[in-house]
Short mmCIF file of C-alpha atoms and ligand atoms in Angstrom, two decimals:
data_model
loop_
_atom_site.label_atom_id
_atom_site.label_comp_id
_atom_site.label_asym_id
_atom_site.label_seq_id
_atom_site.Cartn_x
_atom_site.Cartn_y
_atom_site.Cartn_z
CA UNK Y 1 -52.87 -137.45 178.68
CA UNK Y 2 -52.13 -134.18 176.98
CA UNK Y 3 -49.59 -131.09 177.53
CA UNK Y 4 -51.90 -129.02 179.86
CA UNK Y 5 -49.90 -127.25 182.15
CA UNK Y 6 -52.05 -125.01 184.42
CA UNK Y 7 -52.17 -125.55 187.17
CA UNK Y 8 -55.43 -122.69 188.17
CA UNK Y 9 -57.63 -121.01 185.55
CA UNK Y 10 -58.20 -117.56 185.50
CA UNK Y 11 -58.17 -115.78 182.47
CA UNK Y 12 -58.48 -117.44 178.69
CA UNK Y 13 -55.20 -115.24 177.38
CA UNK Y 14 -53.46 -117.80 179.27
CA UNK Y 15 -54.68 -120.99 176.79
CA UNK Y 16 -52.81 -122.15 173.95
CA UNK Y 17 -54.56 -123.62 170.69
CA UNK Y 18 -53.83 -126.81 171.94
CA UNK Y 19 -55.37 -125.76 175.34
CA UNK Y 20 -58.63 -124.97 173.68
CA UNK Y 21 -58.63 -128.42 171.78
CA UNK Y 22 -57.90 -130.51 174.91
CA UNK Y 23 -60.64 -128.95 176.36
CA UNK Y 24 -62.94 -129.52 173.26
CA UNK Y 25 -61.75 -132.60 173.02
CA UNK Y 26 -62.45 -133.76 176.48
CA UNK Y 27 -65.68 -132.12 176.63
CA UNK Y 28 -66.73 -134.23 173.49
CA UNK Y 29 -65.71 -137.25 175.14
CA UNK Y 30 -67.74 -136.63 178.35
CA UNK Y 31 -70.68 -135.57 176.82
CA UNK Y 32 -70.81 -138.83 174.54
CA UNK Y 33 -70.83 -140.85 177.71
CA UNK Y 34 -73.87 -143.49 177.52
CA UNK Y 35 -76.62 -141.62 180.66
CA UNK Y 36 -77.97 -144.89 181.71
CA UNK Y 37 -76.68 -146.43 184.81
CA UNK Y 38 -75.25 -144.01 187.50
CA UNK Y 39 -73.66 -141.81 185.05
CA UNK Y 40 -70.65 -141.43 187.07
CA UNK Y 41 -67.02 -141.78 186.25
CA UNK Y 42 -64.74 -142.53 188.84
CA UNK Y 43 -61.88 -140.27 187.99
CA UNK Y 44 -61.75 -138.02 190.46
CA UNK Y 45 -63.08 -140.22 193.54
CA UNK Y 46 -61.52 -139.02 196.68
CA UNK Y 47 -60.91 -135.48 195.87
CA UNK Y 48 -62.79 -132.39 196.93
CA UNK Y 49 -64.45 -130.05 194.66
CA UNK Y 50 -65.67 -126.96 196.84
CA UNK Y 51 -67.66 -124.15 195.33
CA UNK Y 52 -67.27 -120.43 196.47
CA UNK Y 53 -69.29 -118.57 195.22
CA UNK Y 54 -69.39 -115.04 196.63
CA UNK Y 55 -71.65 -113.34 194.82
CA UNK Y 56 -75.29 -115.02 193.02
CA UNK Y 57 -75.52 -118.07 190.63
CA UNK Y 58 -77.57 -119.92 189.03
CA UNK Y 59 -76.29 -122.04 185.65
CA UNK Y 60 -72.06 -121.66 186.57
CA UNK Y 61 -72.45 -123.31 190.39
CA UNK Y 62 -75.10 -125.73 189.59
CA UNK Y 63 -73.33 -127.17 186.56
CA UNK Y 64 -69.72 -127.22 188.40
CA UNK Y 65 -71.16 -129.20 191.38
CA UNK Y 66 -72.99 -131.39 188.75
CA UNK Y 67 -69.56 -131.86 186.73
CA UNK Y 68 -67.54 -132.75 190.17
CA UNK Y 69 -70.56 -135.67 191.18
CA UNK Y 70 -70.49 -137.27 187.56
CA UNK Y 71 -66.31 -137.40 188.21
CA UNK Y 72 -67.55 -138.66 191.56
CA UNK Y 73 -65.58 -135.94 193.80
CA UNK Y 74 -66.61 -134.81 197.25
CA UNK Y 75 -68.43 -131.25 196.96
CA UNK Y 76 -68.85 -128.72 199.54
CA UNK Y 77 -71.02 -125.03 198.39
CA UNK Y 78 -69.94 -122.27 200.45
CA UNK Y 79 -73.02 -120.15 200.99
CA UNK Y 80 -71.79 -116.67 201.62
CA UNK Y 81 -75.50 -115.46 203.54
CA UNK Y 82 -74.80 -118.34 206.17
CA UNK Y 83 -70.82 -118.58 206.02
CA UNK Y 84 -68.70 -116.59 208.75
CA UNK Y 85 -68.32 -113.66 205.78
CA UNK Y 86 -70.84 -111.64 207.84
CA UNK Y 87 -68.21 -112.21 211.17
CA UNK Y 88 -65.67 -110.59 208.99
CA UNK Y 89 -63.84 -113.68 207.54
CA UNK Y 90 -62.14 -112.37 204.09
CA UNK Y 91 -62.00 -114.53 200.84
CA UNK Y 92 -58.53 -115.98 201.62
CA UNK Y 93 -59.10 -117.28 205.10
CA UNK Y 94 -62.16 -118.54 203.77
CA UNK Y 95 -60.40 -120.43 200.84
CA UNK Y 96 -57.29 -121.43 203.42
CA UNK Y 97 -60.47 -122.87 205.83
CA UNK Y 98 -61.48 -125.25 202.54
CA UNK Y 99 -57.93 -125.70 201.82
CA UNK Y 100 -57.23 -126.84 205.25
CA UNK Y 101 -60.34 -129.32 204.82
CA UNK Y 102 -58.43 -130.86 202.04
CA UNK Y 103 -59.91 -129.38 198.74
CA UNK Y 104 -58.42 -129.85 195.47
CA UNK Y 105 -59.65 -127.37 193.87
CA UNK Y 106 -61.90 -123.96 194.88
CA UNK Y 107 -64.36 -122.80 192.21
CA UNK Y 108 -64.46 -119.09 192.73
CA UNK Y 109 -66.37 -116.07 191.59
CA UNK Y 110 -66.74 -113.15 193.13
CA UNK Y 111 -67.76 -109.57 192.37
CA UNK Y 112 -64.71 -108.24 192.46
CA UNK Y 113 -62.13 -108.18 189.76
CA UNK Y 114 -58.87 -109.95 190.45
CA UNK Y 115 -60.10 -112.02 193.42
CA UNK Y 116 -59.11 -115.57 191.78
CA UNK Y 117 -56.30 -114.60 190.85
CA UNK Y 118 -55.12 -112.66 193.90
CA UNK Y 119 -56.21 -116.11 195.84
CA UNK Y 120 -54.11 -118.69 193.59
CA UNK Y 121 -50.74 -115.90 194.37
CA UNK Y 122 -51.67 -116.38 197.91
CA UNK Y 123 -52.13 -120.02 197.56
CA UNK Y 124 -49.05 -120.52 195.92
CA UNK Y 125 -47.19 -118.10 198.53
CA UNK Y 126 -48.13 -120.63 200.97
CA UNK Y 127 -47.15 -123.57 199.48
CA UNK Y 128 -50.48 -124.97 198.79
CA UNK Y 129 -51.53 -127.34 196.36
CA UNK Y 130 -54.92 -126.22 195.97
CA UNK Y 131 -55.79 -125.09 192.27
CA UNK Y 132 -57.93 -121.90 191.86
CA UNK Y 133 -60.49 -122.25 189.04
CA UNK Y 134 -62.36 -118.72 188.24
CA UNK Y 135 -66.01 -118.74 187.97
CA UNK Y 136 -66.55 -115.38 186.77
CA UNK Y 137 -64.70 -112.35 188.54
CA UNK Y 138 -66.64 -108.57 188.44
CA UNK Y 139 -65.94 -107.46 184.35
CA UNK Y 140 -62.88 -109.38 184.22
CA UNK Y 141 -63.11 -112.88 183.16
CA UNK Y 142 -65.30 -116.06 183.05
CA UNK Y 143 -63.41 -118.66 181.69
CA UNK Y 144 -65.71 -122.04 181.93
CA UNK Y 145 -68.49 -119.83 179.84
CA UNK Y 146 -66.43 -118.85 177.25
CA UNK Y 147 -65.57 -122.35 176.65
CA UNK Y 148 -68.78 -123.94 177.16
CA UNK Y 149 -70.19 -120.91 174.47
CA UNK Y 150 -67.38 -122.01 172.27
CA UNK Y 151 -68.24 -125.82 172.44
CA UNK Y 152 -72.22 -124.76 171.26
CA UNK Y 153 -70.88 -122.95 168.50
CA UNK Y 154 -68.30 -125.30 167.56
CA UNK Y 155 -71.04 -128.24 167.55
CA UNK Y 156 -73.52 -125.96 165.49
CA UNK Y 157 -70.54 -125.52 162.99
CA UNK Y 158 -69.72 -129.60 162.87
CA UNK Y 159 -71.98 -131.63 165.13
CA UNK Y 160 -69.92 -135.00 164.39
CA UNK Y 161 -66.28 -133.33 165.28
CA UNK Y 162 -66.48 -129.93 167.29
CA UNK Y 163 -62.98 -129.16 167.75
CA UNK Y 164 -60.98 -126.07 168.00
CA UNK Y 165 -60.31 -125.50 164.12
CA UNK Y 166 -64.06 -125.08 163.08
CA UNK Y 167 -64.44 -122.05 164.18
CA UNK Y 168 -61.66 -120.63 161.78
CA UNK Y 169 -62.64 -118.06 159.46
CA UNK Y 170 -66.34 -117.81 161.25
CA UNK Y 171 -68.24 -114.52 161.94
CA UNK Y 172 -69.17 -114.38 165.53
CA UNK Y 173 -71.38 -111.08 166.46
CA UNK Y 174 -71.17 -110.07 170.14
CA UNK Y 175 -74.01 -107.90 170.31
CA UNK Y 176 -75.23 -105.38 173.90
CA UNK Y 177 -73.49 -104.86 176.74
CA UNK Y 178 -69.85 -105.73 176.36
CA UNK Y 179 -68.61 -103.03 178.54
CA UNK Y 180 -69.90 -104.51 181.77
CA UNK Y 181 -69.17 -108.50 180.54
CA UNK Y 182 -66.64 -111.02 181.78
CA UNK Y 183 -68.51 -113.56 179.35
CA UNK Y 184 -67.68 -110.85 176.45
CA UNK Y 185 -64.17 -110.43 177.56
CA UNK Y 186 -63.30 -114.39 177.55
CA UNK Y 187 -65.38 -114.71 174.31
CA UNK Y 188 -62.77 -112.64 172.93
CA UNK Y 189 -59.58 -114.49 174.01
CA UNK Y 190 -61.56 -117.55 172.49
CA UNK Y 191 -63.15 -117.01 170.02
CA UNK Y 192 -60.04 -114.38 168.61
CA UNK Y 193 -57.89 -117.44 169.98
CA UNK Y 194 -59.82 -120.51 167.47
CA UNK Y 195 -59.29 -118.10 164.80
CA UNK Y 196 -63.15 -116.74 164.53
CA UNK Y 197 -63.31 -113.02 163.70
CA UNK Y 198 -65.47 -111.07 166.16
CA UNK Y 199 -67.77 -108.00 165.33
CA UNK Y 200 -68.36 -106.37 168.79
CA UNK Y 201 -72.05 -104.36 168.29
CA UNK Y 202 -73.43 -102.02 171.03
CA UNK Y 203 -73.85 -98.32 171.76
CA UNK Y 204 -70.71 -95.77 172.71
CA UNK Y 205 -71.64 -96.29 176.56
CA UNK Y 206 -71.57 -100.05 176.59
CA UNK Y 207 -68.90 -100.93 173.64
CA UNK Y 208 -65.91 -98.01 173.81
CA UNK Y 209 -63.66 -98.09 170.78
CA UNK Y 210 -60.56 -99.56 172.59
CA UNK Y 211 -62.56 -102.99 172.63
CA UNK Y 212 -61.56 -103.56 169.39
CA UNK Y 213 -57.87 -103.79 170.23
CA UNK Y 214 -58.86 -105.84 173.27
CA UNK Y 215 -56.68 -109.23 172.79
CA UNK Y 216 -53.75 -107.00 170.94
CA UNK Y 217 -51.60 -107.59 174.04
CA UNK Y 218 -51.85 -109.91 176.96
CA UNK Y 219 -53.02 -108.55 180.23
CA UNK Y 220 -51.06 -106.96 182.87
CA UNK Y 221 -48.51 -109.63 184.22
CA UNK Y 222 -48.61 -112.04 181.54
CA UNK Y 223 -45.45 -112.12 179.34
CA UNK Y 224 -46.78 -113.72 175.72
CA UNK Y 225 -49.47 -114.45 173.75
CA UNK Y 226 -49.64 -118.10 174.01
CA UNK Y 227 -51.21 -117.62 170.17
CA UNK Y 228 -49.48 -117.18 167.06
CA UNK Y 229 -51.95 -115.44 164.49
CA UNK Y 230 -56.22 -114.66 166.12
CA UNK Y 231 -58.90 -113.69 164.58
CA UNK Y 232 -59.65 -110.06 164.31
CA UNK Y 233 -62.08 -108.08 166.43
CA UNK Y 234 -64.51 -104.80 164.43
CA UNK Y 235 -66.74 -102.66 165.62
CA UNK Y 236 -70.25 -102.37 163.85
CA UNK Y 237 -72.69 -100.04 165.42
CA UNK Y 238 -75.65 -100.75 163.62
CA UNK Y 239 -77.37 -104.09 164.43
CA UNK Y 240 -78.20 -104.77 160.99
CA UNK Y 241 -74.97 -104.34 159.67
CA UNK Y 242 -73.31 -106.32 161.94
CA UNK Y 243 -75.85 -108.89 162.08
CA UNK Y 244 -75.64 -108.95 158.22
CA UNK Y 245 -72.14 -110.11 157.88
CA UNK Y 246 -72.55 -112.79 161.08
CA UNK Y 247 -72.51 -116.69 161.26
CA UNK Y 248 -73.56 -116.52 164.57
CA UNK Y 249 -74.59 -113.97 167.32
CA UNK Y 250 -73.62 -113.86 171.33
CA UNK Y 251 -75.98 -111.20 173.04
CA UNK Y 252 -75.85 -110.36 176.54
CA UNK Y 253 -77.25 -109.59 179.66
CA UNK Y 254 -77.82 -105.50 180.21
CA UNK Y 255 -76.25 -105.61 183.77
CA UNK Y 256 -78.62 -102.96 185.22
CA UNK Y 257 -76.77 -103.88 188.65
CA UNK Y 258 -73.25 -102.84 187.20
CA UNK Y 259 -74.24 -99.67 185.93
CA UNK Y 260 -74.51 -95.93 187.02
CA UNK Y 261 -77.67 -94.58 186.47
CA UNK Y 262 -77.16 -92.39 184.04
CA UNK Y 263 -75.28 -95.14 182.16
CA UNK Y 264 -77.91 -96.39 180.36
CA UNK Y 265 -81.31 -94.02 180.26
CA UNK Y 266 -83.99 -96.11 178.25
CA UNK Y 267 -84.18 -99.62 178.09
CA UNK Y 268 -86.70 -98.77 175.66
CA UNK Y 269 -84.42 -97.14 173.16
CA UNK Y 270 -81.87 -99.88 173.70
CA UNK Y 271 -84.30 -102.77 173.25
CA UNK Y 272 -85.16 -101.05 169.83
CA UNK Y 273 -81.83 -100.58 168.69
CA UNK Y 274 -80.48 -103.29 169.91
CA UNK Y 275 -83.00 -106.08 171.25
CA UNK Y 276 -82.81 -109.55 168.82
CA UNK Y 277 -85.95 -110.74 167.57
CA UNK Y 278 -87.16 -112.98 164.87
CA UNK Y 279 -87.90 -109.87 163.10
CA UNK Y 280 -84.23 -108.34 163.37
CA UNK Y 281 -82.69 -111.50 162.23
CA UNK Y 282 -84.41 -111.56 159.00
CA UNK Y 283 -81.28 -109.79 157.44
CA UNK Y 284 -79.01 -112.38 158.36
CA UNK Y 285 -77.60 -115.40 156.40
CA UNK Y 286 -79.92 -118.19 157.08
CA UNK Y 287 -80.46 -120.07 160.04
CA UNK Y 288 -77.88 -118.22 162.04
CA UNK Y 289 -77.58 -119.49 165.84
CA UNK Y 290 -78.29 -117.07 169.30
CA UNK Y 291 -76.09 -117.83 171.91
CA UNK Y 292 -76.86 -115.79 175.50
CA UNK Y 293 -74.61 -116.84 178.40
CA UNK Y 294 -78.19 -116.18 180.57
CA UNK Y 295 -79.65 -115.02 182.75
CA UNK Y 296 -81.70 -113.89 179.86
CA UNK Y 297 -84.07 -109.92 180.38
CA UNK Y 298 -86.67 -111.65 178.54
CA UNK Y 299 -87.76 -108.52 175.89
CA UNK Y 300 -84.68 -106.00 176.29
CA UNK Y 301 -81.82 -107.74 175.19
CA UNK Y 302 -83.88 -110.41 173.22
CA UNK Y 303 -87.54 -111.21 173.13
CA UNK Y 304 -89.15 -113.98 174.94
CA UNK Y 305 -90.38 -115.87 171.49
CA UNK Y 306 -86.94 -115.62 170.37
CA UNK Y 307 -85.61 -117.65 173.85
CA UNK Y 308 -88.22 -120.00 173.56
CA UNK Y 309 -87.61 -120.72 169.58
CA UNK Y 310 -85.54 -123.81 170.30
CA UNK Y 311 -84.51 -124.06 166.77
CA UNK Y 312 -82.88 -120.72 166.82
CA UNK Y 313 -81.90 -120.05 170.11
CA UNK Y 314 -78.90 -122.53 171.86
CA UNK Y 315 -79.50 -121.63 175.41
CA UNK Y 316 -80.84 -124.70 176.70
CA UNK Y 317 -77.23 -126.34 174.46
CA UNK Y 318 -75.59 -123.79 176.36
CA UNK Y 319 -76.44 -124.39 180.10
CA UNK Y 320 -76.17 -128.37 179.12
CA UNK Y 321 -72.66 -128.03 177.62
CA UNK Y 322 -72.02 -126.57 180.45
CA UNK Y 323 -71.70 -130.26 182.37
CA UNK Y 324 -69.10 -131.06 179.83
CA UNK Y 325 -66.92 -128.37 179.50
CA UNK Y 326 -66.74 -128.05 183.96
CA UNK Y 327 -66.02 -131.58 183.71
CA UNK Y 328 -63.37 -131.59 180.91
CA UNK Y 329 -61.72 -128.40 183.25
CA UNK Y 330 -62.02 -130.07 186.63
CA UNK Y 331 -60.25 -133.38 185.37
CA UNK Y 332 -57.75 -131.43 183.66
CA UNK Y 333 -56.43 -129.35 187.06
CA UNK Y 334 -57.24 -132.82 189.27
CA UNK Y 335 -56.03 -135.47 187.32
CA UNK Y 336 -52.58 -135.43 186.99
CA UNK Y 337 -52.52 -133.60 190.58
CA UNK Y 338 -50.24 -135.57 193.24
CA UNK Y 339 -52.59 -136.83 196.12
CA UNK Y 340 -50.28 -135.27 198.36
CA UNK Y 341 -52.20 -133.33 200.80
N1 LIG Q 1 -73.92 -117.38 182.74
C1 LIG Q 1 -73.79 -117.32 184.08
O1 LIG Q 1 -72.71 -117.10 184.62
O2 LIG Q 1 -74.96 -117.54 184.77
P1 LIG Q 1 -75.08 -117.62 186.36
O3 LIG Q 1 -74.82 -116.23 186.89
O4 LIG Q 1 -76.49 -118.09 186.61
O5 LIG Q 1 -74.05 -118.58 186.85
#
């Protein structure tokens, strides 16, 4: 099928260019399948998806469990308010408990950075088989939204072929609360990754200078940059500079529940500084897409009109991507997987 070779995913430093354009590429092919009939594919029948997700979710664990029934795997959710968590069960024995049911692969977030990876070590420790796929982990990473945002933008760019090159030479704005985003983090090892240049945009307390040499080397424990030459990353306070050199603009989520309270003292302040409306996109080159990985604070980081203008805003291609992209990753770590277990 293709060179992939990972067998978990936790963290987008990890992909190659030709990483990003299997995924693309599969994606594209999934999503053009016809949606009459049962809309199922039959490639991963007999395996077993399971979903942990230990802290809340709406789009990421709907759309994986969606993915795994249109590859027609077995799916189990975890449900952390009525699992044995509360008897004092930790993540691993958990996972080993799925493991030991037979899954193939554990979809995992968690609040807490590290957690995926720190489970696909112990996994692999133990001589297990099971692959670890990271659904967002505290401020660290969140791999399957970075890709799904980078299919949407890839599609705006060329509709008929959205593959890994067109984003080359693209503007991307990522505009609000970086400091406190996993989604911000992997857009960065994407986005830098496809060759996009990235203008970061926020206040001092949620964007801190060193963001801009974010991707300059790969995290702690990773040896190389599986990419030659990426795109480069600036800092642009002002909204209407940054918005003014953009082809497209990521905002995101103020994570009120990540932050101290002195962190961030007036929504008010921020929502006029920083909040995307019709009105503050009227200095950008026309017909410039918003991407937000949701959930959306209707009127702080962007205005309710703006969500709901479907010609501007690609949420709803976001969350629907979504299906694609989870599919194109859980066929990747199954497929070629020994039934062995
Ligand atoms: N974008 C995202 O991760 O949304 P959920 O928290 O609803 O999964």
């Amino acid at each position: 099928m293709t060179n992939w070779n990972h067998k978990h995913i936790i963290d987008l430093s990890e992909f190659s260019i030709e990483d990003f354009t299997t995924v693309l590429e599969l994606a594209n092919r999934f999503k053009a399948l016809p949606k009459s009939g049962s809309g199922k594919l039959p490639a991963l029948q007999g395996r077993f998806v399971a979903t942990l997700f230990f802290e809340p979710s709406t789009r990421t664990r709907s759309s994986f469990e969606l993915a795994a029934k249109k590859l027609s795997a077995d799916i189990q959710t975890f449900s952390p308010s009525s699992s044995s968590l509360s008897k004092g069960e930790t993540p691993l024995d958990t996972a080993l408990t799925y493991v030991a049911m037979g899954a193939d692969v554990l979809v995992v977030r968690h609040s807490a950075t590290g957690v995926p990876k720190q489970l696909a070590k112990s996994l692999e420790e133990l001589g297990k088989n099971t692959s670890i796929l990271n659904a967002g982990d505290g401020l660290h990473s969140h791999p399957s939204q970075a890709l799904l945002d980078l299919f949407t933008l890839a599609q705006f760019f060329n509709s008929k072929n959205p593959n890994s090159q067109v984003l080359k030479g693209k503007k991307i704005a990522i505009v609000g609360d970086i400091l406190h985003s996993r989604v911000a983090r992997s857009n960065l090892w994407s986005l830098t990754g496809c060759g996009a240049d990235v203008i970061l945009c926020g206040p001092q307390s949620l964007l801190p200078e060193e963001f801009s040499k974010f991707v300059d080397n790969p995290p702690p424990g990773q040896k190389i940059d599986p990419i030659n030459k990426r795109g480069k990353i600036s800092i642009i306070r002002s909204l209407k500079s940054a918005l003014r050199e953009a082809d497209a603009v990521i905002t995101l989520r103020i994570q009120k529940e990540r932050m101290n309270e002195n962190l961030l003292t007036n929504l008010v302040t921020y929502n006029r500084e920083y909040g995307i409306t019709h009105e503050t996109l009227k200095c950008c080159k026309k017909d410039i897409p918003v991407l937000h990985p949701g959930p959306v604070n209707r009127g702080i980081e962007m205005s309710g009109e703006l969500l709901d203008d479907k010609k501007v805003c690609l949420v709803d291609h976001q969350v629907s991507n979504g299906i694609p992209i989870r599919m194109a990753l859980l066929y990747l770590l199954v497929a070629g997987k020994q039934n062995d277990r």
